[in-house]
Coordinates of C-alpha atoms in Angstrom, one line a residue:
Chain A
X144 CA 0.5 11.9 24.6
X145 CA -1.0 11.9 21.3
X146 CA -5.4 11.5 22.0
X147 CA -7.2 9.8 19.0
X148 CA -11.1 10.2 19.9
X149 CA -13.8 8.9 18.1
X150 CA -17.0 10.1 18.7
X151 CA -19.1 6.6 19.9
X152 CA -18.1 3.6 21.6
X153 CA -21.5 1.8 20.7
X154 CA -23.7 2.1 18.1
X155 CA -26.8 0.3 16.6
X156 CA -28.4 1.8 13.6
X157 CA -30.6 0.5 11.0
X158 CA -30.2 -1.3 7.4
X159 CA -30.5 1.3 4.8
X160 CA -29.6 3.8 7.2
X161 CA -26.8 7.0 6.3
X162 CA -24.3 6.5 9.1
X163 CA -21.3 8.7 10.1
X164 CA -18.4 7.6 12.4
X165 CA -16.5 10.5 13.5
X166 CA -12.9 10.9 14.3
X167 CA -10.7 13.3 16.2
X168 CA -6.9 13.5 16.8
X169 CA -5.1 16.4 18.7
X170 CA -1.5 16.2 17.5
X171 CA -1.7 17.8 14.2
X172 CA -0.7 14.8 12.2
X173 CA -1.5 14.7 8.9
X174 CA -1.9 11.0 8.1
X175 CA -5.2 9.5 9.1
X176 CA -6.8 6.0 9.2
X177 CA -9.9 4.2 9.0
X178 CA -10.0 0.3 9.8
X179 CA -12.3 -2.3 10.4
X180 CA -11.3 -5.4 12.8
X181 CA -13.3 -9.0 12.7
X182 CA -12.3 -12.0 14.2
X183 CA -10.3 -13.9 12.2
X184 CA -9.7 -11.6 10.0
X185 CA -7.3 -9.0 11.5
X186 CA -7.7 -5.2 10.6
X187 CA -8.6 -4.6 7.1
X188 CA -7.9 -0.9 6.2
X189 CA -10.8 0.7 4.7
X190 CA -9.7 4.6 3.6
X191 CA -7.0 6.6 4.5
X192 CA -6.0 10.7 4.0
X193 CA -2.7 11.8 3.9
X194 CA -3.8 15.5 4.4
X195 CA -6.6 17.4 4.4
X196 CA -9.2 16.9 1.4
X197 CA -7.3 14.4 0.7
X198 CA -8.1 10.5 0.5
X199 CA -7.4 7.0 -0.5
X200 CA -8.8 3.7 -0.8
X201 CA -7.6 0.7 1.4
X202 CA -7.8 -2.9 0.8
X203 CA -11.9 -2.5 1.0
X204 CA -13.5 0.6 0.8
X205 CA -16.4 -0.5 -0.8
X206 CA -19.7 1.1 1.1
X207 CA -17.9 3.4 2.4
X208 CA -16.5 6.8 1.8
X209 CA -14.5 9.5 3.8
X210 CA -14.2 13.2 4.6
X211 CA -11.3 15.2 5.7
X212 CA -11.9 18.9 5.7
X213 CA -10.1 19.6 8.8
X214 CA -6.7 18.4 9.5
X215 CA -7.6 17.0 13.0
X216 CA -10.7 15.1 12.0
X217 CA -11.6 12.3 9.8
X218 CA -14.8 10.7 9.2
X219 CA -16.4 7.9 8.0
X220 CA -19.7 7.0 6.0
X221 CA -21.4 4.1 5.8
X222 CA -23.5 5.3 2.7
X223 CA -26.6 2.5 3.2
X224 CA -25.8 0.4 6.2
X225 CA -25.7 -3.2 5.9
X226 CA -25.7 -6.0 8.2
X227 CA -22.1 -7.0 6.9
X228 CA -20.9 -3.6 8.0
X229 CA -21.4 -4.8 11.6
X230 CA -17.7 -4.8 13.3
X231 CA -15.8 -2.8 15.4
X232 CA -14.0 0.4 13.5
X233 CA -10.7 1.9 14.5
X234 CA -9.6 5.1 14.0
X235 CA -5.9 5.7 13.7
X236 CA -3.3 8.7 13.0
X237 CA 0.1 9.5 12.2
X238 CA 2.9 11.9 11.8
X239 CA 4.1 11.6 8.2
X240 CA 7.5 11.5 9.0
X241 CA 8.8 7.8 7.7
X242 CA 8.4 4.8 10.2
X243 CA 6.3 6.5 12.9
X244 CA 4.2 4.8 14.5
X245 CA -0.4 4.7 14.2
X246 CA -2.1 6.3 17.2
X247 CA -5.2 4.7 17.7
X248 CA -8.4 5.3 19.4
X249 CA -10.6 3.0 21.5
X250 CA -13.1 2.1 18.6
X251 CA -16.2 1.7 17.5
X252 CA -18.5 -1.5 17.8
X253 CA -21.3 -0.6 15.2
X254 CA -24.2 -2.9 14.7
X255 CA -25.8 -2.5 12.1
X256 CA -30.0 -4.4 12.7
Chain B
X197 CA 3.5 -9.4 -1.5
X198 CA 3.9 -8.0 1.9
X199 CA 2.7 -10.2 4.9
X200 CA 2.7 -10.9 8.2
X201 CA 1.9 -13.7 9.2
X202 CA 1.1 -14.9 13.4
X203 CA 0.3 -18.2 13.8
X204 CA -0.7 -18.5 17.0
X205 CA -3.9 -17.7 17.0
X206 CA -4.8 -18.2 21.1
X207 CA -1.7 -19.0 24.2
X208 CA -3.0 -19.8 27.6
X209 CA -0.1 -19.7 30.4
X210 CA -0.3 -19.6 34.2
X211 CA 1.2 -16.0 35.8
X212 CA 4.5 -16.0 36.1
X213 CA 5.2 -18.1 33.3
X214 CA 7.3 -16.7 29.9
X215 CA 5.8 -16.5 27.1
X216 CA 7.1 -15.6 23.1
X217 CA 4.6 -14.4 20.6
X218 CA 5.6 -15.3 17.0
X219 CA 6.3 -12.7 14.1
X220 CA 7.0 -14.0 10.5
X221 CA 6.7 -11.2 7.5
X222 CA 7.9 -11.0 3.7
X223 CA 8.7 -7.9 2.1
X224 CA 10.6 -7.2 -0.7
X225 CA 11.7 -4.1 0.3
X226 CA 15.2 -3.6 2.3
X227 CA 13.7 -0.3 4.1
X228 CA 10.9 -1.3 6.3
X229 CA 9.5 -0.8 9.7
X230 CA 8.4 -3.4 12.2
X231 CA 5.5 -2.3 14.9
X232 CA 3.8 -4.4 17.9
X233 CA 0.7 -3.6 19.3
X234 CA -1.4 -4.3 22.4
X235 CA -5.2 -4.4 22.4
X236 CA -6.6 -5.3 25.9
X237 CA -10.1 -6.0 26.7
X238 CA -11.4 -2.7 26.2
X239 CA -10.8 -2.3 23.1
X240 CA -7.8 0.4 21.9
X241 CA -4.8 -0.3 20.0
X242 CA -1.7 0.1 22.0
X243 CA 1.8 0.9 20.4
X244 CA 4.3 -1.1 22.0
X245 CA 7.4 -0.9 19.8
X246 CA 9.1 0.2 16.9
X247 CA 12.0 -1.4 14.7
X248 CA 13.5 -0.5 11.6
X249 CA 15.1 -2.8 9.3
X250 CA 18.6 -1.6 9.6
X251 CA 18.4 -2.1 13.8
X252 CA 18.5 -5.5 14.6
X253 CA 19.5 -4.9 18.4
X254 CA 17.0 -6.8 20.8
X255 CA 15.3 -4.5 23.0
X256 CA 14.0 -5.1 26.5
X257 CA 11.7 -3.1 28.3
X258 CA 10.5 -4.4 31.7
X259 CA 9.2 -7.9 31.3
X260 CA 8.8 -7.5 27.6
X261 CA 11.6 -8.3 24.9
X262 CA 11.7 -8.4 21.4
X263 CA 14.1 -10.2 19.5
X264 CA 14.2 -9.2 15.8
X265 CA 16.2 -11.3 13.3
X266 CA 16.1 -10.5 9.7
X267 CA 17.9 -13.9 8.5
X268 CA 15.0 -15.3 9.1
X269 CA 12.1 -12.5 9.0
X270 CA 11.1 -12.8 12.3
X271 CA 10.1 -10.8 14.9
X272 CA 9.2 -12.3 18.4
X273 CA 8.2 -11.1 21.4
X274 CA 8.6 -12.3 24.9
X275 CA 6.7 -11.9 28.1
X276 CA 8.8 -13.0 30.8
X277 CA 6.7 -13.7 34.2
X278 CA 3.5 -12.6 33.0
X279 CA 0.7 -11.6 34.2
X280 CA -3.1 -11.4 34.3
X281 CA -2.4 -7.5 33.1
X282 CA -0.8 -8.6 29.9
X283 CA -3.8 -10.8 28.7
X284 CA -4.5 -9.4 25.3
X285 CA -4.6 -9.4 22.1
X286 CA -1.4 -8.7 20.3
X287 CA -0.9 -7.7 16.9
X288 CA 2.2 -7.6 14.8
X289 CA 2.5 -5.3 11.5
X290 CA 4.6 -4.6 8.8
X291 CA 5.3 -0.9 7.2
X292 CA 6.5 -0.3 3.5
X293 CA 3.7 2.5 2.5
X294 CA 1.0 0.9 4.3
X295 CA 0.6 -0.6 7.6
X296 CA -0.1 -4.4 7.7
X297 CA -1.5 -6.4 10.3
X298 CA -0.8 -9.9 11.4
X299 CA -4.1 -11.7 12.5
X300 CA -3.4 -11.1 16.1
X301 CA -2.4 -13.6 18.6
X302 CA -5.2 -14.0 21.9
X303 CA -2.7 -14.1 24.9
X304 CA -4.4 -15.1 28.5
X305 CA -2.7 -15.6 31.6
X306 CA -4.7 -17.1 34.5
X307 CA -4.0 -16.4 38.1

């Protein structure tokens, strides 16, 4: 079964504040995801990496940025933490073989005070 | 543009009863994948199914069907005698390139 881990369930940090959202997946796939989820609103994907050192902005990658300098893990920054940055983030990967499906992990609900 | 589109936003049934989620998407492309996805309570995204767009069989698994028909860009799935286990939230999503997500549908089922 492919694991998608990220690092914090819960997490409350400061406006202003550098904030890192860490992802691991143990299946060697190259494509990994970043998303956000608000109600009403779906997931919105934020950046993606189609291998390692390698990235792309989604639909709203603005405040953020991303690092991939390992295959299995993928993070994200928050670069100044704002209250609009609260939501729950989700994590997904994926072989890159055409119409596999994302892996995802269990998410983060980041408040941001 | 490419879309999904679920427009149920929130079912309530009673366990035991059936129950279809919708699935509407536009694509311009004639290769495509179809996804479903489950997210319970606790948070994590569940893969359910895969379809391509040159499969249009049905497909059942247990309780759950789906019934894809491309005439008319749909993509439902069924729940037949649910129950308090399948409340959810249930996402639909496209994939040319990029996955995209429906808005989710809020399934609950009530002893």
């Amino acid at each position: 079964d492919v694991k998608v881990t990220q690092s914090s369930r819960y997490l409350v940090k400061r406006t202003g504040e550098k904030v890192f959202l860490e992802c691991v997946q143990d299946m060697d796939h190259e494509n990994m995801f970043w998303y956000r989820q608000d109600p009403g609103l779906g997931l919105r994907l934020i950046y993606f990496s189609y291998d390692v050192k390698m990235k792309e902005k989604g639909d709203i990658p603005e405040g953020y940025s991303v690092s991939r300098e390992k295959k299995e893990r993928f993070s994200l920054i928050l670069e100044s933490a704002s209250t609009n940055q609260t939501s729950m983030y989700l994590c997904a990967s994926r072989d890159s073989r055409g119409g596999q499906p994302q892996h995802f992990g269990d998410g983060t609900r980041l408040s941001i005070l | 543009a490419q879309k999904v589109t679920q427009a149920q936003t929130e079912i309530s049934v009673v366990e035991k009863e059936d129950v279809t989620l919708d699935c509407v998407y536009e694509t311009r492309d004639t290769t495509y994948y179809l996804f479903w996805y489950k997210q319970p309570p606790s948070g994590e995204l569940v893969f359910l199914i895969r379809r391509n767009s040159f499969d249009e069989q049905n497909e059942i698994s247990g309780r759950y069907s789906w019934n894809f028909q491309k005439s008319t860009s749909s993509f439902n799935f069924t729940i037949t005698a649910s129950q308090v286990v399948d409340s959810a939230v249930y996402f639909c999503a496209l994939r040319e390139g990029k996955l995209i997500f429906g808005t989710g549908t809020r399934l609950q089922v009530f002893p």
